[in-house]
Coordinates of N, CA and C in Angstrom, one line a residue:
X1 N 99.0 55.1 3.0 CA 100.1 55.4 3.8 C 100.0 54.9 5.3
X2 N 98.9 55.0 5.7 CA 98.4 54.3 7.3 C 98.5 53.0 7.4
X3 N 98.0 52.5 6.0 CA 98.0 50.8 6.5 C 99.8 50.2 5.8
X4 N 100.2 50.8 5.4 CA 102.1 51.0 5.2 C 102.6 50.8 6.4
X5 N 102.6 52.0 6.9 CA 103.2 52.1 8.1 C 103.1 51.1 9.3
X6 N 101.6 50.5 9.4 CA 101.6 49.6 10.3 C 101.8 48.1 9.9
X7 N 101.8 48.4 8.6 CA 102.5 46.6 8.1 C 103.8 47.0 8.5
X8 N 104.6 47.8 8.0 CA 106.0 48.0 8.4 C 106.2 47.5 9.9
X9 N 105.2 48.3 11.0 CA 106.0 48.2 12.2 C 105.6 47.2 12.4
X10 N 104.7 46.5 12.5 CA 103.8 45.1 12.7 C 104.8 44.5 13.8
X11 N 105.8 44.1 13.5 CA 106.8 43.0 14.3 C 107.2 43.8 16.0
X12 N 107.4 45.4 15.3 CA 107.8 46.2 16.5 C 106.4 46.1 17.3
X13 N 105.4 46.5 17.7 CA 104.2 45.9 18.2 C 103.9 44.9 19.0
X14 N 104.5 43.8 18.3 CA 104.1 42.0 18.6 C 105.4 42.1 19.7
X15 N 106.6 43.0 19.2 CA 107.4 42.3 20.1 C 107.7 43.3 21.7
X16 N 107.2 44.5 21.5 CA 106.9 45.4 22.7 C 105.8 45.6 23.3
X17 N 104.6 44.5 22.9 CA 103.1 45.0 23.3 C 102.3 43.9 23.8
X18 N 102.9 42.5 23.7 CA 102.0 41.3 23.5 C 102.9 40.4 24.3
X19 N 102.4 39.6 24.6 CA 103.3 38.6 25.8 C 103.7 38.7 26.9
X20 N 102.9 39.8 27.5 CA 103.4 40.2 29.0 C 104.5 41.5 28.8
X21 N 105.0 41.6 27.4 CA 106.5 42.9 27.6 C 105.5 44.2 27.9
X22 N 104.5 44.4 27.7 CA 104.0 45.6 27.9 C 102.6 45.5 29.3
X23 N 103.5 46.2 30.4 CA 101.9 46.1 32.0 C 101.1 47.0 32.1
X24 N 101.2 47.7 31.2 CA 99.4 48.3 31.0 C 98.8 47.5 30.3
X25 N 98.8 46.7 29.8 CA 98.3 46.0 29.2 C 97.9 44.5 29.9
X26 N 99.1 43.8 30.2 CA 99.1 42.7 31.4 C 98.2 43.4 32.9
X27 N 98.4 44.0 33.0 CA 97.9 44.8 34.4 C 96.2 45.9 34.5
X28 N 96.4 46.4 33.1 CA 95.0 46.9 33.1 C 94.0 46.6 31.7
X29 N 94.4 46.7 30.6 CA 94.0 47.0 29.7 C 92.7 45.4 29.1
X30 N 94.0 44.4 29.3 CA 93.4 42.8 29.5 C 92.4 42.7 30.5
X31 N 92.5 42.6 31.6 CA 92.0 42.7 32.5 C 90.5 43.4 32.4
X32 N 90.2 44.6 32.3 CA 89.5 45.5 32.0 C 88.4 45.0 30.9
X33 N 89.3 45.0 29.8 CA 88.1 44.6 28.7 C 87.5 43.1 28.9
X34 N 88.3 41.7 29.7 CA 87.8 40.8 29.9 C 86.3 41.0 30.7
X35 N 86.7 41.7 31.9 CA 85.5 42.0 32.7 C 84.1 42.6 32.0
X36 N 84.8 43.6 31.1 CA 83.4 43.9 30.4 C 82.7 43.5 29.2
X37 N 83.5 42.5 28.7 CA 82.9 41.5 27.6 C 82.5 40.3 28.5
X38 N 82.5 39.8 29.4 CA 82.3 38.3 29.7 C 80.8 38.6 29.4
X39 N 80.3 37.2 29.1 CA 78.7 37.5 28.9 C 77.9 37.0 28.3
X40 N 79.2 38.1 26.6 CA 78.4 38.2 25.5 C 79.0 37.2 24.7
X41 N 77.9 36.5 24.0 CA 78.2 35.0 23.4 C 78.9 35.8 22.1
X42 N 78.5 36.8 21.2 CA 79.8 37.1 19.9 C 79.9 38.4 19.9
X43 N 81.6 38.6 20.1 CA 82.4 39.6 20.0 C 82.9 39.7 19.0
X44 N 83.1 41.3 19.0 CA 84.0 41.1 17.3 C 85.0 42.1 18.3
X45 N 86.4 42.3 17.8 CA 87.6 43.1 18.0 C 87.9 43.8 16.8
X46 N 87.9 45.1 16.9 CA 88.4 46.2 16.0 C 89.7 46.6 16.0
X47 N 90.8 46.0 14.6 CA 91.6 46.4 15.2 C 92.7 45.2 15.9
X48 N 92.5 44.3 16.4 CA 93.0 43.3 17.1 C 94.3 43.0 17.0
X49 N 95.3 43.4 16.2 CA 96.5 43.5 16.2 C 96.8 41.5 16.2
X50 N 97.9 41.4 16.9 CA 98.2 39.9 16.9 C 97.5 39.2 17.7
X51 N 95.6 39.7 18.1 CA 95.1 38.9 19.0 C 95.1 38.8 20.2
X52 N 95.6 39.6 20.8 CA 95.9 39.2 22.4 C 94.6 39.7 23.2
X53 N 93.9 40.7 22.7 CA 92.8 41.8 23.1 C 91.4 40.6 22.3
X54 N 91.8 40.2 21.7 CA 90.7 39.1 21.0 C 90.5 38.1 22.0
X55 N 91.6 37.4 22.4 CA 92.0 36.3 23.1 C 91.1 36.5 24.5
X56 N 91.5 37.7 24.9 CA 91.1 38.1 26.2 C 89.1 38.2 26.1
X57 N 89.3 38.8 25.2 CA 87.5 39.2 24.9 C 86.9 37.9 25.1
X58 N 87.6 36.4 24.4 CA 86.6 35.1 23.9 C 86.5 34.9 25.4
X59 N 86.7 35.1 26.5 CA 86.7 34.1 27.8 C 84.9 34.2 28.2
X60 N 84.6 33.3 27.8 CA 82.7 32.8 28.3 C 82.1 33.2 27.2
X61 N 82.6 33.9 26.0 CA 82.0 33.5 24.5 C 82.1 32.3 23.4
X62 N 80.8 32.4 22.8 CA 80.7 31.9 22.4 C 81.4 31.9 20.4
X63 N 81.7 33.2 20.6 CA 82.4 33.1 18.9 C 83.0 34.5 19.4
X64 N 84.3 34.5 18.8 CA 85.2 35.7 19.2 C 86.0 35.9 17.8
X65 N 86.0 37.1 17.6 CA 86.5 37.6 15.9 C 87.2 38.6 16.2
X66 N 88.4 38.6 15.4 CA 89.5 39.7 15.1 C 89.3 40.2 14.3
X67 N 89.3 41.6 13.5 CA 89.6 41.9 12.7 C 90.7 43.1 12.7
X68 N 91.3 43.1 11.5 CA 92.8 43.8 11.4 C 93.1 44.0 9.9
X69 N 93.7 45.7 9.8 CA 93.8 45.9 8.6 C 94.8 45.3 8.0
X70 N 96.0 44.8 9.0 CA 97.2 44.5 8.4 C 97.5 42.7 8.6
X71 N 97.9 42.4 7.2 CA 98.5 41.1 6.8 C 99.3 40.7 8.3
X72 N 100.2 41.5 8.2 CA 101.4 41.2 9.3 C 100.7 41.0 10.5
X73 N 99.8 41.6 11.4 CA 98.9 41.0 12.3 C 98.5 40.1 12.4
X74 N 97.4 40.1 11.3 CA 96.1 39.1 11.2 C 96.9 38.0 11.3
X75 N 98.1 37.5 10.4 CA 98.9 36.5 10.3 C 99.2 35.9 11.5
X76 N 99.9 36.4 12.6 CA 100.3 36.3 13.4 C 99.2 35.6 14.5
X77 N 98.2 36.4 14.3 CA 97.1 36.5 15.1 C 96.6 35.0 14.9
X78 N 96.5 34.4 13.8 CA 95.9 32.9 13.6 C 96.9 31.8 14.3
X79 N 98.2 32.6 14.1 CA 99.7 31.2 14.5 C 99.3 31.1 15.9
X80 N 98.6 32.3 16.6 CA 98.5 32.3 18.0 C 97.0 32.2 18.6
X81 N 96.1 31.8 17.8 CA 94.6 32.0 18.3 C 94.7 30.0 19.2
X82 N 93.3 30.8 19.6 CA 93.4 29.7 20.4 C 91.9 29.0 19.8
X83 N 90.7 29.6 20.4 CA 89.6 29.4 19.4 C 89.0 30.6 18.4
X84 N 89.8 31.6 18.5 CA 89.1 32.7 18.2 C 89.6 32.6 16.7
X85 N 88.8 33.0 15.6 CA 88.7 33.6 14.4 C 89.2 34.7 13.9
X86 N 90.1 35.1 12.8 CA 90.8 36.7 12.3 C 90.6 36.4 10.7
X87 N 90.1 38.1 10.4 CA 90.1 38.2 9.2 C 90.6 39.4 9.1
X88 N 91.1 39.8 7.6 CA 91.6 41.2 7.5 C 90.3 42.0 6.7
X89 N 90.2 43.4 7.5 CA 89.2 44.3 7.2 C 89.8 45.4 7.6
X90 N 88.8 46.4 7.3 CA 88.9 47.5 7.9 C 87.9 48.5 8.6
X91 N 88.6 49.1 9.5 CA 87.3 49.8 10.5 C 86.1 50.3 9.9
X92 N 86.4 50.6 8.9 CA 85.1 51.6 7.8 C 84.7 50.9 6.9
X93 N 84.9 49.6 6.5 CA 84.3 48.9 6.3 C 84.0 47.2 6.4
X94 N 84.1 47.1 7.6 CA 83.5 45.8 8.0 C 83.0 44.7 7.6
X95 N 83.2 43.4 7.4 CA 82.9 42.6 6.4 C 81.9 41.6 7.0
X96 N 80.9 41.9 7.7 CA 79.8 41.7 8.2 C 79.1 41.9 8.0
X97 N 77.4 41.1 8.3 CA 76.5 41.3 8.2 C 75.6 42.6 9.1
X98 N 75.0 42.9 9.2 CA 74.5 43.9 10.4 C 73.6 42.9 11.6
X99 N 73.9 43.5 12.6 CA 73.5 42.9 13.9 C 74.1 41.4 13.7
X100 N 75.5 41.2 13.8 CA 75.7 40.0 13.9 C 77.0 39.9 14.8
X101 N 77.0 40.9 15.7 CA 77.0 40.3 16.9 C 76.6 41.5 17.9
X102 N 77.1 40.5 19.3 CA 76.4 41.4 20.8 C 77.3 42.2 21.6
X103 N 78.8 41.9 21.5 CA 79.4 43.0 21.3 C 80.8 43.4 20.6
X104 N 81.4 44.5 20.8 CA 82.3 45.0 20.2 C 82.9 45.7 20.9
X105 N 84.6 45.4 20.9 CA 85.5 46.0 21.2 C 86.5 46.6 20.6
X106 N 87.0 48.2 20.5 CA 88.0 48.9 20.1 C 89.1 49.2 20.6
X107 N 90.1 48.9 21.0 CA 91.3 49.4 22.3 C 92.0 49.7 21.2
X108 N 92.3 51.4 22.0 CA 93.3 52.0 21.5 C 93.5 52.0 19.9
X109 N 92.6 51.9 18.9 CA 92.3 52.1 17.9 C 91.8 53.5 17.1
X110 N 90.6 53.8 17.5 CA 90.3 54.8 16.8 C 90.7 55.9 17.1
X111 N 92.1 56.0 17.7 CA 92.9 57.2 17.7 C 93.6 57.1 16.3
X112 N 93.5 56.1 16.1 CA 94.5 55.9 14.7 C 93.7 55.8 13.5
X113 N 92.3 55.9 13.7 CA 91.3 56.0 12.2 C 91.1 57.5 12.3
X114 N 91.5 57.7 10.8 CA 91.0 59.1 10.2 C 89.5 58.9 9.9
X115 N 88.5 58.2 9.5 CA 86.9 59.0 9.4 C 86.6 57.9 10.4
X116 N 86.5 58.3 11.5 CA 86.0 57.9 12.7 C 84.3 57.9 12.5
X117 N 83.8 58.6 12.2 CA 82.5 58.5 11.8 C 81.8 57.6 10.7
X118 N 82.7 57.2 10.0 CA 82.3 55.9 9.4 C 82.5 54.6 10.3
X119 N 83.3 54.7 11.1 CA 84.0 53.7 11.9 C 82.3 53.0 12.8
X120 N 82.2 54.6 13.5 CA 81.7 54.5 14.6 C 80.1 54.2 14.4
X121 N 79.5 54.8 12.9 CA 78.7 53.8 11.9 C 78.3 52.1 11.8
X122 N 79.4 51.6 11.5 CA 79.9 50.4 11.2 C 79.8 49.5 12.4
X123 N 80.4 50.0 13.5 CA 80.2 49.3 15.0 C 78.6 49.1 15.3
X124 N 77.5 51.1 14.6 CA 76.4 50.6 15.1 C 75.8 49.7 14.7
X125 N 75.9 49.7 13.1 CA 75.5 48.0 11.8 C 75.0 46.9 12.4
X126 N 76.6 46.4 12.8 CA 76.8 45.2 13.2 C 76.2 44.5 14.9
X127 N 75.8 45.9 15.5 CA 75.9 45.4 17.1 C 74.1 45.0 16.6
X128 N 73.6 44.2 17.4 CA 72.4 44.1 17.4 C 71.8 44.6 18.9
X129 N 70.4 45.4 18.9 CA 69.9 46.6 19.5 C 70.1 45.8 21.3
X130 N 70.5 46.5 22.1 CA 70.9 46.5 23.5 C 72.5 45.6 23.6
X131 N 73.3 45.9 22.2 CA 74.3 45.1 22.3 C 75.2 46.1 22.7
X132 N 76.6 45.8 22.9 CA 77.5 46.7 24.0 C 78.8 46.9 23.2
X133 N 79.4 48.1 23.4 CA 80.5 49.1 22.5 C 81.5 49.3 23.6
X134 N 82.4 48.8 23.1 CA 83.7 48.9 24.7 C 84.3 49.8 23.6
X135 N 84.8 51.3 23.8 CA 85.8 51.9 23.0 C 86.6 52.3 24.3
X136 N 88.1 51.9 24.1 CA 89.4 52.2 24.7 C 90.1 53.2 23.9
X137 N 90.5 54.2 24.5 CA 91.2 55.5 23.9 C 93.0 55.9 24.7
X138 N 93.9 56.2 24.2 CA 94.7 57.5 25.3 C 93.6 58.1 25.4
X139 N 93.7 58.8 26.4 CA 92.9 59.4 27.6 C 92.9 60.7 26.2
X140 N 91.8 61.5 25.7 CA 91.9 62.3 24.6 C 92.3 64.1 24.9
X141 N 91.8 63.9 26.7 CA 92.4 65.0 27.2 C 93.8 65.1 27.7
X142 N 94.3 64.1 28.8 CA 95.5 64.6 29.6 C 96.7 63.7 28.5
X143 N 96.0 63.2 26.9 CA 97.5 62.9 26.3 C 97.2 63.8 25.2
X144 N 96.9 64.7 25.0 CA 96.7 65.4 24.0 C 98.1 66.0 23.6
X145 N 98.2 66.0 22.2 CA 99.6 66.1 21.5 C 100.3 67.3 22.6
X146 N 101.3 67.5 22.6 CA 102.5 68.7 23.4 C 102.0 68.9 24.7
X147 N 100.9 67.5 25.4 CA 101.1 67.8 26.9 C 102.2 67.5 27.3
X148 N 102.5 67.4 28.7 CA 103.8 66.7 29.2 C 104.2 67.9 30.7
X149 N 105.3 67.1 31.2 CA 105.0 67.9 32.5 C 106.2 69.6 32.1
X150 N 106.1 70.3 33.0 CA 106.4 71.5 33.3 C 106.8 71.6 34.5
X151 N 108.7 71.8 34.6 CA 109.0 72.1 35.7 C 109.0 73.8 36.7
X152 N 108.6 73.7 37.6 CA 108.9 75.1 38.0 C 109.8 75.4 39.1
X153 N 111.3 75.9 38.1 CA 112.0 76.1 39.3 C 112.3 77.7 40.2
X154 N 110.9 78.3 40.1 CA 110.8 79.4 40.8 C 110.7 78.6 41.9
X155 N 109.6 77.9 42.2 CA 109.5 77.8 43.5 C 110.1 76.9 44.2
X156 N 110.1 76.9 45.5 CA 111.0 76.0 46.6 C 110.4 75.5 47.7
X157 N 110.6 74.2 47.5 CA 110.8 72.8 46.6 C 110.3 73.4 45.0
X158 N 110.6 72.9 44.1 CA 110.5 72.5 42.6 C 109.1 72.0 43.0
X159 N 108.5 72.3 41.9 CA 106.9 72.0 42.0 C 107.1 71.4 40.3
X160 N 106.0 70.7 39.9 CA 105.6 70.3 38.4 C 104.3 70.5 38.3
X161 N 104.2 70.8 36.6 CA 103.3 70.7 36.3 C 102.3 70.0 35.3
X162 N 101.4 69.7 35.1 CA 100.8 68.8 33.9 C 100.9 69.7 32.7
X163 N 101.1 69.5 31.7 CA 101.0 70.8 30.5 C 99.6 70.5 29.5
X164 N 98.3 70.7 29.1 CA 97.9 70.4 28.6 C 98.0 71.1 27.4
X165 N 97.7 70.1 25.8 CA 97.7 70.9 24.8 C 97.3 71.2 24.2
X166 N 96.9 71.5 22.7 CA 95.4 72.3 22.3 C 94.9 70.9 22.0
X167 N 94.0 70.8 23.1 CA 93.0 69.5 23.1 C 92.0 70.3 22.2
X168 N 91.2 71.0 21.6 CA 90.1 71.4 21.0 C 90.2 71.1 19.9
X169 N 91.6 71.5 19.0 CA 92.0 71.2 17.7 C 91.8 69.7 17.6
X170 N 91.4 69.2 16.5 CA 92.0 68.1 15.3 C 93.2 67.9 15.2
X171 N 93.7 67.3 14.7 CA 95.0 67.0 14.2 C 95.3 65.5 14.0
X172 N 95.8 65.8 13.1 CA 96.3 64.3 12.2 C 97.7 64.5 12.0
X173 N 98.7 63.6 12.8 CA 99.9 63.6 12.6 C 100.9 62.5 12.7
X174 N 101.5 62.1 12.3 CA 102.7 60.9 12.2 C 103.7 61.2 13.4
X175 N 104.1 60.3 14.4 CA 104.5 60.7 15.5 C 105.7 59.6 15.3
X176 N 107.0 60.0 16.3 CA 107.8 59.0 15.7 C 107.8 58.4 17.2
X177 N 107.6 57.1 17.6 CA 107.0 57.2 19.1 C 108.4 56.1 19.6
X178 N 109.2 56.1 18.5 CA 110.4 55.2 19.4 C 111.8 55.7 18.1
X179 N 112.8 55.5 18.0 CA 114.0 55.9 16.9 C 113.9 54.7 15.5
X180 N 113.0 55.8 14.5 CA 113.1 54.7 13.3 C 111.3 54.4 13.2
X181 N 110.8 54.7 14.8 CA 108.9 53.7 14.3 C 107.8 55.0 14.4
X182 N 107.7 55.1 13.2 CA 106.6 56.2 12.5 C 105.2 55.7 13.0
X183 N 104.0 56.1 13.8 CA 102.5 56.0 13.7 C 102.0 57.1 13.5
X184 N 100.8 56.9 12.7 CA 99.8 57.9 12.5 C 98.8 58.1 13.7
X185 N 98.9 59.2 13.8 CA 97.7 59.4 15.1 C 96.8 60.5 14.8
X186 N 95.4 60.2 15.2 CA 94.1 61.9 14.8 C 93.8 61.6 16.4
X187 N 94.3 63.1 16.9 CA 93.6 63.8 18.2 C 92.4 64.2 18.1
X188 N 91.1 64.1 18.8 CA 90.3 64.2 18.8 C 89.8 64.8 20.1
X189 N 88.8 65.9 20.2 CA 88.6 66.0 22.0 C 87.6 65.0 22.3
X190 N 87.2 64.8 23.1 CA 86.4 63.9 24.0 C 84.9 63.9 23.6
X191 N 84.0 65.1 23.2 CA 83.4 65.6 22.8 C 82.7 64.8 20.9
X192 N 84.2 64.6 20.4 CA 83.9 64.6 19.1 C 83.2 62.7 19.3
X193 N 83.7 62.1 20.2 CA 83.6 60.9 19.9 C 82.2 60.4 21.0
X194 N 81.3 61.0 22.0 CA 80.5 61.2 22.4 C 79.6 61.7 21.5
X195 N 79.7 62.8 20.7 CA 78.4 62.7 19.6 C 78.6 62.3 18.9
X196 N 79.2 61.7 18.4 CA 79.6 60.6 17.3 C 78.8 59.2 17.6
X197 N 78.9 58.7 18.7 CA 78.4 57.5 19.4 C 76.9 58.1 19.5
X198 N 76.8 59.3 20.1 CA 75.1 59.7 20.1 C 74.1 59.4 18.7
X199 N 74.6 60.1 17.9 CA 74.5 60.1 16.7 C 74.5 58.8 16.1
X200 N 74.7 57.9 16.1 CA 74.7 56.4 15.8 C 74.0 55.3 16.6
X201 N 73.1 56.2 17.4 CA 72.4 55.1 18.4 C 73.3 54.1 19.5
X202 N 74.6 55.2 19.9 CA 75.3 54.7 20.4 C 75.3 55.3 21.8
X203 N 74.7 54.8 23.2 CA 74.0 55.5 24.2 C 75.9 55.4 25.3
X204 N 76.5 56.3 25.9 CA 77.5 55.7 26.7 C 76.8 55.5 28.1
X205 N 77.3 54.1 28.8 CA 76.5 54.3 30.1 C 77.4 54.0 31.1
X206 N 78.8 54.4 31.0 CA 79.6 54.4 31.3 C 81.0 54.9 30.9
X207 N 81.9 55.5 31.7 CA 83.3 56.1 31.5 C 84.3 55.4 32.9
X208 N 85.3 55.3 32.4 CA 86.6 55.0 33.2 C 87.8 55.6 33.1
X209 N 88.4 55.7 34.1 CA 89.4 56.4 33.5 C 90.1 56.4 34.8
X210 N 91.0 55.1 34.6 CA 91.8 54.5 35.6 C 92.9 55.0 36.2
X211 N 93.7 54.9 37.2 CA 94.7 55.6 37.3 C 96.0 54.8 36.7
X212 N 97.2 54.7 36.0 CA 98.2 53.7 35.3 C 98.5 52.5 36.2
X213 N 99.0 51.7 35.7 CA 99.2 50.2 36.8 C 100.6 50.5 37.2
X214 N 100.5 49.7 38.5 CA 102.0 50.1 39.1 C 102.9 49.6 38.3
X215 N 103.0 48.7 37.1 CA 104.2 47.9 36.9 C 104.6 49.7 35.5
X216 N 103.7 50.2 34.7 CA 103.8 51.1 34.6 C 104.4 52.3 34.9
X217 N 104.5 52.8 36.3 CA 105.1 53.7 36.8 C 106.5 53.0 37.2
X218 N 106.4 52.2 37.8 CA 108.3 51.2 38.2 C 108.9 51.5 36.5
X219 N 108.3 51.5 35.5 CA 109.3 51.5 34.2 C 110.8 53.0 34.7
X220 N 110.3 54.0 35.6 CA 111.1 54.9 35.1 C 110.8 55.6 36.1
X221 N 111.5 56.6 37.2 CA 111.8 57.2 38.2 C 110.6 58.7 37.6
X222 N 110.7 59.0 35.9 CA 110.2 60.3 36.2 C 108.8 59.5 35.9
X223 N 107.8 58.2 35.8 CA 106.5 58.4 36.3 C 105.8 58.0 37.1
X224 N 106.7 58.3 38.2 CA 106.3 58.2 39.5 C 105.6 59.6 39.9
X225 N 105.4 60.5 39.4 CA 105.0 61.5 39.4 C 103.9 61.9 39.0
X226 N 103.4 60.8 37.9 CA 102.4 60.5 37.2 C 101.3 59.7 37.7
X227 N 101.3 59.0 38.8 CA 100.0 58.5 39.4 C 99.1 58.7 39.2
X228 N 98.6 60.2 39.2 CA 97.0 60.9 39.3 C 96.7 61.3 37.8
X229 N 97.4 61.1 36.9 CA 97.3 61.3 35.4 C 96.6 60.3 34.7
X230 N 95.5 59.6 34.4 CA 95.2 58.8 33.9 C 95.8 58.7 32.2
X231 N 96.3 57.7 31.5 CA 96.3 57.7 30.3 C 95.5 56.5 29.5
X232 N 94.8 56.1 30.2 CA 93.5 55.3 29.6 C 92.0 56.1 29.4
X233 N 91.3 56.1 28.7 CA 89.8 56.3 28.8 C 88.9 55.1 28.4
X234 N 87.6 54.8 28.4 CA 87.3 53.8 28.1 C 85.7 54.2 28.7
X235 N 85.1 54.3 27.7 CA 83.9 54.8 27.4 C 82.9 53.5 26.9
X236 N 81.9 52.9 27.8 CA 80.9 51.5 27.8 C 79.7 52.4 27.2
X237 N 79.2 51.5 25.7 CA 78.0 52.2 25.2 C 77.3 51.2 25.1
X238 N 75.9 51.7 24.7 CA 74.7 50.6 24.9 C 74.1 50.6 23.1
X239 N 73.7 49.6 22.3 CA 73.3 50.1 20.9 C 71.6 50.3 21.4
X240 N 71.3 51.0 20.9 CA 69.6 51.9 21.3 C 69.0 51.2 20.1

């Protein structure tokens, strides 16, 4: 049903997410992971969608790999590669050798794998030892399902507020995130994916957790309100 749904939206994706239509992405997300892959001569991308996060990763590598569960991507992803390589796989099971390469990137992915723990396995396989784990997340606390703001019009001025939601719980649910485009999403707290990475000789030696890019808040009058809310996290691990 997971890999359905995103063959389905595939096109919706490529055409709201890739080519500059989306500035978190132009503005932080690219940007970001370029800086913390340069370096390393082979990357692999988890997840890579039509490439654009791939693209960004190859800059001062030496071999740069996509992998994607869906046809509709991967496809796309080769009409538009530049030197970079795509194959279709999947997070949990990787079609690699172990330690074959130095690092690995996940953006905004493993919110969308159900056994994250196999996933996060698979990443350790393949990394070879002092190699580097860039995982990109929604932020797992301040987007947690039924946050959102809270007006209060007791007081005067109107005051808002952040609403947080049951971040502790799990949950696995299909969200309809535009009219017509179904994704599957697993909430996870912050917690679950830190011993997860522990647990797999996955050391974090670093956290981020940016504030949104300006071209982001200009989309819309109400998230200008939103400045101090990060909706990225991005957790740098070291393989032990």
């Amino acid at each position: 049903m997971t890999e359905e749904l995103w063959e389905v939206n595939a096109s919706w994706w490529q055409e709201g997410f890739t080519k500059g239509a989306d500035p978190e992405y132009e503005e932080q997300i690219l940007p970001l992971l370029e800086g913390l892959l340069e370096g390393f001569p082979r990357v692999l991308d988890i997840g890579c969608g039509e490439g654009q996060t791939t693209r960004a990763a190859s800059v001062g590598s030496q071999l740069s790999v996509g992998v994607d569960a869906s046809w509709a991507q991967v496809s796309v992803a080769g009409e538009r590669a530049l030197s970079e390589k795509y194959v279709r796989g999947s997070a949990s099971d990787l079609p690699f050798r172990a330690s074959s390469f130095d690092a690995v990137l996940a953006c905004l992915v493993f919110e969308h794998v159900t056994d994250m723990s196999v996933a996060v396995a698979e990443v350790s396989r393949i990394l070879v030892p002092g190699g580097r784990f860039v995982l990109m997340l929604n932020h797992p606390l301040l987007q947690t399902p039924g946050s959102g703001w809270v007006e209060d019009h007791m007081s005067d001025p109107m005051d808002q507020y952040w609403r947080v939601g049951d971040y502790l719980t799990v949950q696995e649910t299909v969200e309809e995130v535009e009219l017509g485009v179904h994704i599957p999403f697993v909430h996870r707290p912050l917690s679950s994916y830190v011993n997860e990475l522990s647990e797999n000789e996955l050391s974090v030696t670093r956290m981020l957790e940016p504030a949104p890019p300006p071209g982001f808040l200009t989309q819309s009058p109400a998230y200008s309100s939103a400045a101090h809310i990060p909706r990225l996290l991005v957790l740098v691990c070291e393989k032990r």
